[in-house]
Short mmCIF file of C-alpha atoms and ligand atoms in Angstrom, two decimals:
data_model
loop_
_atom_site.label_atom_id
_atom_site.label_comp_id
_atom_site.label_asym_id
_atom_site.label_seq_id
_atom_site.Cartn_x
_atom_site.Cartn_y
_atom_site.Cartn_z
CA UNK U 1 0.00 0.00 0.00
CA UNK U 2 1.36 3.46 -0.84
CA UNK U 3 2.21 5.68 2.11
CA UNK U 4 0.98 9.23 2.68
CA UNK U 5 3.94 11.55 3.17
CA UNK U 6 3.85 15.28 3.93
CA UNK U 7 6.71 17.68 3.31
CA UNK U 8 6.37 20.92 5.26
CA UNK U 9 8.62 23.86 4.39
CA UNK U 10 8.34 27.29 6.01
CA UNK U 11 7.95 30.25 3.67
CA UNK U 12 10.92 32.68 3.49
CA UNK U 13 11.79 31.40 6.93
CA UNK U 14 14.45 33.75 8.39
CA UNK U 15 12.82 36.87 7.02
CA UNK U 16 9.34 35.74 8.12
CA UNK U 17 10.75 35.34 11.64
CA UNK U 18 11.96 38.93 11.39
CA UNK U 19 8.55 40.12 10.19
CA UNK U 20 6.98 38.31 13.12
CA UNK U 21 8.81 40.48 15.64
CA UNK U 22 8.80 43.63 13.48
CA UNK U 23 5.46 43.66 11.62
CA UNK U 24 6.35 46.99 9.97
CA UNK U 25 8.68 44.99 7.65
CA UNK U 26 5.69 43.24 6.06
CA UNK U 27 4.67 44.09 2.51
CA UNK U 28 8.02 45.73 1.67
CA UNK U 29 11.21 44.13 0.35
CA UNK U 30 13.39 42.75 3.16
CA UNK U 31 16.62 40.76 2.96
CA UNK U 32 18.41 38.72 5.63
CA UNK U 33 22.13 38.24 5.07
CA UNK U 34 25.45 40.04 5.25
CA UNK U 35 25.64 43.79 5.80
CA UNK U 36 25.44 45.40 2.31
CA UNK U 37 27.45 48.47 3.43
CA UNK U 38 25.73 50.54 0.77
CA UNK U 39 26.81 48.19 -1.98
CA UNK U 40 30.39 47.66 -0.83
CA UNK U 41 29.61 44.79 1.57
CA UNK U 42 30.82 41.22 1.15
CA UNK U 43 28.96 38.01 1.90
CA UNK U 44 25.66 36.68 0.60
CA UNK U 45 21.89 36.77 0.97
CA UNK U 46 20.55 34.10 3.38
CA UNK U 47 17.01 34.66 2.25
CA UNK U 48 14.56 37.43 1.41
CA UNK U 49 10.81 37.90 1.46
CA UNK U 50 8.66 37.43 -1.63
CA UNK U 51 8.49 41.23 -2.22
CA UNK U 52 12.31 41.29 -2.53
CA UNK U 53 12.22 38.21 -4.82
CA UNK U 54 10.27 40.32 -7.32
CA UNK U 55 13.47 42.36 -7.79
CA UNK U 56 15.40 39.17 -8.65
CA UNK U 57 17.04 38.79 -5.24
CA UNK U 58 17.52 35.21 -4.00
CA UNK U 59 19.43 33.10 -1.45
CA UNK U 60 23.14 32.79 -2.11
CA UNK U 61 23.34 36.00 -4.21
CA UNK U 62 26.20 38.39 -3.29
CA UNK U 63 24.79 41.00 -0.94
CA UNK U 64 26.31 43.79 -3.09
CA UNK U 65 24.23 42.56 -6.05
CA UNK U 66 21.08 42.40 -3.90
CA UNK U 67 21.73 46.00 -2.86
CA UNK U 68 22.14 47.13 -6.45
CA UNK U 69 18.86 45.41 -7.41
CA UNK U 70 16.89 46.99 -4.58
CA UNK U 71 18.73 49.57 -2.46
CA UNK U 72 15.54 50.55 -0.67
CA UNK U 73 15.03 47.06 0.79
CA UNK U 74 15.54 46.58 4.52
CA UNK U 75 18.73 44.58 5.10
CA UNK U 76 18.97 42.55 8.30
CA UNK U 77 21.82 40.60 9.87
CA UNK U 78 20.84 36.96 10.67
CA UNK U 79 19.90 36.11 14.23
CA UNK U 80 20.37 32.31 14.17
CA UNK U 81 19.60 31.91 17.85
CA UNK U 82 16.16 33.46 17.40
CA UNK U 83 15.39 31.42 14.25
CA UNK U 84 16.46 28.18 15.96
CA UNK U 85 14.09 28.86 18.85
CA UNK U 86 11.17 29.32 16.45
CA UNK U 87 12.24 26.26 14.47
CA UNK U 88 12.10 24.17 17.67
CA UNK U 89 8.54 25.38 18.37
CA UNK U 90 7.45 24.46 14.84
CA UNK U 91 9.06 21.02 14.97
CA UNK U 92 7.30 20.40 18.29
CA UNK U 93 3.95 21.15 16.64
CA UNK U 94 4.75 18.83 13.73
CA UNK U 95 5.92 15.96 15.93
CA UNK U 96 2.46 15.81 17.45
CA UNK U 97 0.95 14.83 14.12
CA UNK U 98 2.80 11.54 13.74
CA UNK U 99 5.42 9.36 15.36
CA UNK U 100 6.95 9.08 11.93
CA UNK U 101 8.61 12.48 11.80
CA UNK U 102 11.88 13.57 10.22
CA UNK U 103 13.35 17.04 10.42
CA UNK U 104 15.61 17.72 7.43
CA UNK U 105 16.71 21.31 7.96
CA UNK U 106 15.93 24.31 10.14
CA UNK U 107 12.62 24.97 8.38
CA UNK U 108 11.50 21.68 6.80
CA UNK U 109 10.34 18.26 7.87
CA UNK U 110 8.59 15.12 6.65
CA UNK U 111 5.64 13.41 8.31
CA UNK U 112 4.20 10.02 7.46
CA UNK U 113 0.49 10.21 8.28
CA UNK U 114 -0.64 7.03 6.49
CA UNK U 115 -2.32 5.47 9.53
CA UNK U 116 -3.73 8.72 10.89
CA UNK U 117 -5.19 9.89 7.56
CA UNK U 118 -6.14 6.68 5.77
CA UNK U 119 -6.64 8.49 2.43
CA UNK U 120 -5.50 11.58 0.56
CA UNK U 121 -8.72 13.54 1.20
CA UNK U 122 -8.24 13.26 4.94
CA UNK U 123 -4.50 13.94 4.50
CA UNK U 124 -5.33 17.23 2.82
CA UNK U 125 -7.49 18.24 5.79
CA UNK U 126 -4.65 17.35 8.15
CA UNK U 127 -2.34 19.48 6.00
CA UNK U 128 -4.68 22.45 6.43
CA UNK U 129 -4.90 21.76 10.15
CA UNK U 130 -1.08 21.88 10.40
CA UNK U 131 -0.92 25.16 8.50
CA UNK U 132 -3.61 26.61 10.75
CA UNK U 133 -1.88 25.51 13.96
CA UNK U 134 1.50 26.91 12.89
CA UNK U 135 -0.15 30.17 11.90
CA UNK U 136 -2.11 30.48 15.14
CA UNK U 137 0.81 29.58 17.41
CA UNK U 138 3.74 31.14 15.55
CA UNK U 139 2.13 33.61 13.13
CA UNK U 140 4.10 32.07 10.24
CA UNK U 141 3.06 30.44 6.98
CA UNK U 142 4.37 27.28 5.37
CA UNK U 143 3.90 25.26 2.19
CA UNK U 144 2.99 21.59 2.20
CA UNK U 145 3.40 18.88 -0.42
CA UNK U 146 1.59 15.56 0.01
CA UNK U 147 2.41 12.43 -1.96
CA UNK U 148 3.42 8.78 -1.70
CA UNK U 149 7.12 9.42 -1.17
CA UNK U 150 9.49 12.07 0.09
CA UNK U 151 10.85 13.02 -3.31
CA UNK U 152 7.49 13.97 -4.84
CA UNK U 153 6.20 15.53 -1.60
CA UNK U 154 9.22 17.84 -1.51
CA UNK U 155 8.90 18.91 -5.12
CA UNK U 156 5.18 19.53 -4.52
CA UNK U 157 5.74 21.73 -1.46
CA UNK U 158 8.19 23.89 -3.40
CA UNK U 159 6.33 24.40 -6.64
CA UNK U 160 3.60 26.88 -5.70
CA UNK U 161 5.15 28.59 -2.68
CA UNK U 162 4.29 30.57 -0.58
CA UNK U 163 1.40 29.30 1.54
CA UNK U 164 0.48 26.40 -0.76
CA UNK U 165 -0.85 22.90 -0.21
CA UNK U 166 -0.46 20.46 -3.10
CA UNK U 167 -1.55 16.82 -3.21
CA UNK U 168 -0.03 14.47 -5.79
CA UNK U 169 -1.63 11.02 -5.73
CA UNK U 170 0.20 8.03 -7.13
CA UNK U 171 -1.49 8.14 -10.57
CA UNK U 172 -0.85 11.90 -10.80
CA UNK U 173 2.92 11.68 -10.31
CA UNK U 174 3.88 11.25 -13.94
CA UNK U 175 1.75 14.12 -15.37
CA UNK U 176 2.84 16.27 -12.43
CA UNK U 177 6.59 15.71 -12.85
CA UNK U 178 7.00 15.37 -16.62
CA UNK U 179 6.64 19.01 -17.74
CA UNK U 180 8.86 20.42 -14.97
CA UNK U 181 12.37 21.65 -15.81
CA UNK U 182 15.12 19.26 -14.61
CA UNK U 183 16.30 21.80 -12.06
CA UNK U 184 13.14 21.13 -10.07
CA UNK U 185 14.29 17.58 -9.48
CA UNK U 186 15.65 17.21 -5.99
CA UNK U 187 19.44 16.96 -6.15
CA UNK U 188 19.95 18.43 -9.65
CA UNK U 189 22.19 21.47 -9.10
CA UNK U 190 23.44 24.01 -11.64
CA UNK U 191 26.36 21.86 -12.86
CA UNK U 192 24.31 18.71 -13.38
CA UNK U 193 21.64 20.83 -15.06
CA UNK U 194 24.19 22.11 -17.59
CA UNK U 195 25.47 18.61 -18.31
CA UNK U 196 21.94 17.25 -18.77
CA UNK U 197 21.00 20.11 -21.08
CA UNK U 198 24.08 19.40 -23.18
CA UNK U 199 22.62 15.90 -23.65
CA UNK U 200 19.32 17.43 -24.80
CA UNK U 201 17.53 16.71 -21.52
CA UNK U 202 15.47 19.74 -20.51
CA UNK U 203 12.51 18.40 -18.56
CA UNK U 204 11.96 15.76 -15.90
CA UNK U 205 9.93 13.90 -18.53
CA UNK U 206 12.95 13.84 -20.89
CA UNK U 207 15.07 12.50 -18.06
CA UNK U 208 12.53 9.81 -17.12
CA UNK U 209 12.66 8.49 -20.67
CA UNK U 210 16.45 8.66 -21.10
CA UNK U 211 18.49 5.55 -21.74
CA UNK U 212 20.06 4.11 -18.59
CA UNK U 213 23.23 3.19 -20.45
CA UNK U 214 23.67 6.71 -21.80
CA UNK U 215 23.16 8.42 -18.46
CA UNK U 216 25.32 5.93 -16.61
CA UNK U 217 28.12 6.47 -19.08
CA UNK U 218 28.06 10.18 -18.19
CA UNK U 219 27.16 10.15 -14.49
CA UNK U 220 27.88 6.61 -13.26
CA UNK U 221 25.36 5.20 -10.79
CA UNK U 222 24.06 8.72 -10.18
CA UNK U 223 22.65 8.62 -13.72
CA UNK U 224 20.47 5.67 -12.80
CA UNK U 225 19.41 7.35 -9.59
CA UNK U 226 18.34 10.46 -11.54
CA UNK U 227 16.23 8.42 -13.96
CA UNK U 228 14.44 6.67 -11.11
CA UNK U 229 13.84 10.02 -9.39
CA UNK U 230 12.51 11.51 -12.63
CA UNK U 231 10.07 8.59 -12.78
CA UNK U 232 8.86 9.65 -9.34
CA UNK U 233 10.44 6.79 -7.43
CA UNK U 234 11.77 7.75 -4.04
CA UNK U 235 12.05 6.72 -0.44
CA UNK U 236 9.00 6.73 1.80
CA UNK U 237 10.98 6.01 4.94
CA UNK U 238 10.29 8.77 7.45
CA UNK U 239 12.14 8.59 10.75
CA UNK U 240 14.41 10.61 12.97
CA UNK U 241 17.76 9.79 11.46
CA UNK U 242 19.88 10.35 14.49
CA UNK U 243 18.26 7.71 16.69
CA UNK U 244 20.04 5.43 19.14
CA UNK U 245 20.27 2.36 16.97
CA UNK U 246 23.03 3.87 14.91
CA UNK U 247 26.75 4.42 14.53
CA UNK U 248 28.28 7.48 12.98
CA UNK U 249 31.45 9.37 12.29
CA UNK U 250 31.90 12.95 11.28
CA UNK U 251 34.65 15.36 10.50
CA UNK U 252 34.87 19.13 10.84
CA UNK U 253 37.32 20.76 8.48
CA UNK U 254 39.89 23.31 9.47
CA UNK U 255 39.01 25.20 6.31
CA UNK U 256 35.67 24.89 4.46
CA UNK U 257 35.79 22.43 1.54
CA UNK U 258 34.44 23.64 -1.80
CA UNK U 259 36.18 21.09 -4.02
CA UNK U 260 33.60 18.33 -4.53
CA UNK U 261 36.19 15.66 -5.35
CA UNK U 262 37.87 16.34 -2.04
CA UNK U 263 34.54 15.97 -0.26
CA UNK U 264 33.98 12.62 -1.97
CA UNK U 265 37.39 11.44 -0.80
CA UNK U 266 36.49 12.43 2.77
CA UNK U 267 33.35 10.34 2.46
CA UNK U 268 35.43 7.37 1.31
CA UNK U 269 37.63 7.74 4.40
CA UNK U 270 34.74 8.11 6.81
CA UNK U 271 32.90 5.22 5.12
CA UNK U 272 35.92 2.96 5.51
CA UNK U 273 36.25 3.71 9.23
CA UNK U 274 32.54 3.28 9.70
CA UNK U 275 32.69 -0.09 8.01
CA UNK U 276 35.31 -1.15 10.54
CA UNK U 277 33.08 0.00 13.41
CA UNK U 278 30.23 -1.97 11.86
CA UNK U 279 32.30 -5.09 11.56
CA UNK U 280 33.73 -4.75 15.05
CA UNK U 281 30.21 -4.59 16.44
CA UNK U 282 29.01 -7.43 14.21
CA UNK U 283 26.13 -5.43 12.77
CA UNK U 284 24.30 -5.03 9.51
CA UNK U 285 22.60 -1.75 8.50
CA UNK U 286 19.66 -0.71 6.40
CA UNK U 287 19.88 3.08 6.37
CA UNK U 288 22.75 5.34 5.37
CA UNK U 289 22.53 9.03 6.19
CA UNK U 290 24.76 12.01 5.85
CA UNK U 291 25.03 15.21 7.81
CA UNK U 292 26.36 18.30 6.07
CA UNK U 293 27.11 21.58 7.79
CA UNK U 294 27.75 24.51 5.47
CA UNK U 295 30.09 27.44 6.07
CA UNK U 296 27.21 29.46 7.54
CA UNK U 297 26.34 26.68 10.02
CA UNK U 298 23.19 25.59 8.25
CA UNK U 299 23.02 21.86 8.86
CA UNK U 300 21.27 19.27 6.72
CA UNK U 301 20.67 15.56 7.06
CA UNK U 302 19.76 13.25 4.21
CA UNK U 303 19.04 9.54 4.40
CA UNK U 304 18.43 6.59 2.17
CA UNK U 305 17.13 3.22 3.25
CA UNK U 306 18.17 0.12 1.35
CA UNK U 307 15.52 -2.49 0.72
CA UNK U 308 17.62 -5.09 2.60
CA UNK U 309 20.16 -5.44 5.39
CA UNK U 310 23.70 -4.85 4.23
CA UNK U 311 27.17 -5.39 5.62
CA UNK U 312 28.97 -3.95 2.60
CA UNK U 313 31.40 -1.05 2.73
CA UNK U 314 30.74 -0.28 -0.97
CA UNK U 315 27.12 0.56 -0.27
CA UNK U 316 27.97 2.86 2.60
CA UNK U 317 30.29 4.90 0.40
CA UNK U 318 28.09 4.69 -2.69
CA UNK U 319 24.96 5.82 -0.91
CA UNK U 320 26.70 8.58 1.04
CA UNK U 321 28.17 9.88 -2.23
CA UNK U 322 24.75 9.89 -3.88
CA UNK U 323 23.27 11.82 -0.99
CA UNK U 324 26.04 14.40 -0.91
CA UNK U 325 25.66 15.30 -4.61
CA UNK U 326 23.02 17.80 -3.70
CA UNK U 327 25.67 19.88 -1.95
CA UNK U 328 28.03 20.11 -4.91
CA UNK U 329 29.45 23.61 -5.21
CA UNK U 330 28.67 24.52 -1.58
CA UNK U 331 31.26 25.39 1.05
CA UNK U 332 31.18 22.51 3.50
CA UNK U 333 32.38 22.83 7.07
CA UNK U 334 31.44 19.42 8.42
CA UNK U 335 30.55 16.09 6.89
CA UNK U 336 29.22 13.08 8.75
CA UNK U 337 27.98 9.63 7.78
CA UNK U 338 25.65 7.52 9.87
CA UNK U 339 24.44 3.93 9.64
CA UNK U 340 21.15 3.12 11.28
CA UNK U 341 18.47 0.44 11.41
CA UNK U 342 21.25 -1.74 12.77
CA UNK U 343 20.83 -5.43 13.48
CA UNK U 344 23.22 -7.85 15.17
CA UNK U 345 24.45 -10.56 12.83
CA UNK U 346 24.74 -14.28 13.49
CA UNK U 347 22.05 -14.24 16.13
CA UNK U 348 23.71 -11.38 18.00
CA UNK U 349 21.43 -8.92 19.65
CA UNK U 350 20.75 -5.56 18.12
CA UNK U 351 22.55 -2.54 19.50
CA UNK U 352 19.20 -1.11 20.61
CA UNK U 353 18.77 -3.97 23.04
CA UNK U 354 22.01 -3.03 24.74
CA UNK U 355 21.14 0.64 25.23
P1 TTP M 1 14.73 27.65 2.33
O1 TTP M 1 13.57 26.85 2.84
O2 TTP M 1 15.47 27.13 1.16
O3 TTP M 1 14.26 29.11 1.92
P2 TTP M 1 13.19 30.06 2.60
O4 TTP M 1 12.46 29.38 3.71
O5 TTP M 1 13.84 31.35 2.99
O6 TTP M 1 12.23 30.38 1.39
P3 TTP M 1 11.16 29.42 0.70
O7 TTP M 1 9.83 30.11 0.90
O8 TTP M 1 11.56 29.39 -0.74
O9 TTP M 1 11.23 28.09 1.38
O10 TTP M 1 15.76 27.87 3.49
C1 TTP M 1 15.39 28.02 4.87
C2 TTP M 1 16.26 29.06 5.52
O11 TTP M 1 17.63 28.68 5.42
C3 TTP M 1 16.17 30.44 4.89
O12 TTP M 1 15.09 31.20 5.42
C4 TTP M 1 17.50 31.02 5.19
C5 TTP M 1 18.45 29.85 5.23
N1 TTP M 1 19.21 29.78 3.95
C6 TTP M 1 20.46 30.39 3.90
O13 TTP M 1 20.93 30.95 4.89
N2 TTP M 1 21.15 30.33 2.71
C7 TTP M 1 20.68 29.70 1.60
O14 TTP M 1 21.36 29.66 0.54
C8 TTP M 1 19.39 29.07 1.66
C9 TTP M 1 18.81 28.37 0.45
C10 TTP M 1 18.69 29.13 2.86
MG1 MG M 2 11.65 27.43 3.45
#
């Protein structure tokens, strides 16, 4: 039976938090990020409200460019402590809707409400209830995507932001995804987009119909992964990644890493050590996750559950590399890999039983 998965993502999160405490900011362009110093400032835009987006400003843009596009906008320095406090309140609200909850960044989370909802009509009502509760308690809006897996739910929550609620049932996935540009596919960044376009692949539909051999010859196993994603296949496993039945290793870099090849080599090292830990404990694993902290301390976790229990080092490294692709081109401060859903081998007890 297909699951019912919600992806909840707050709208213009940092700047909406600012508007919450200073309502006079509402309705006018506002940008959170580095100090623009009247156009001479360095650093980038963290985010901006939808009024500022009309001027072409977006996350990651140099603050000097944002200033030149809209000098009359209000520019605010990020207050991470304040945003984290609000994020915790929101996650607490969401956790109450299902035991199957997974936070994936400061302003987004997945919920599996299959049992609670029963069908997509009821799921939609629950989605509205969530929006209402967040608005009443925190005076903030969010967008929600509902589908049978995390991949499609996430694309759906993003597509008609802000303040949207989109349901994509199983039979609607293909018509929903096909016309979208490849960039909308989770994990396809600017570099991969360019490479795909050079192969004549413009839409998710083009990608879904591409030859496996051709894509694998250009992208390796990632090519296959992209085709499956374009066909709407994705994980429906929703759970707190950093639970107790897990082992992990992470590394903080002295200097941020921007070179993606270097990051992949770090993953190989961490994966190899983790494999030794796994073997020493006599465990098998089902889920591989990564944790990525960027230069500005934003922290993300991504996970993938295999359909079987594995004891292979190859799969640890392979899966972690697939998951980290999304962060290509970003400045990474910390990388971690975690194995969870552990089981003791040869009749040994699971690690959970020992805790
Ligand atoms: P997002 O959810 O990507 O963006 P958003 O919430 O501001 O806007 P949207 O309505 O499109 O969801 O990111 C959440 C927060 O993370 C964002 O408010 C600020 C921070 N952030 C950065 O600091 N830098 C970035 O490059 C991005 C993408 C986000
Ligand atoms: Mg958001």
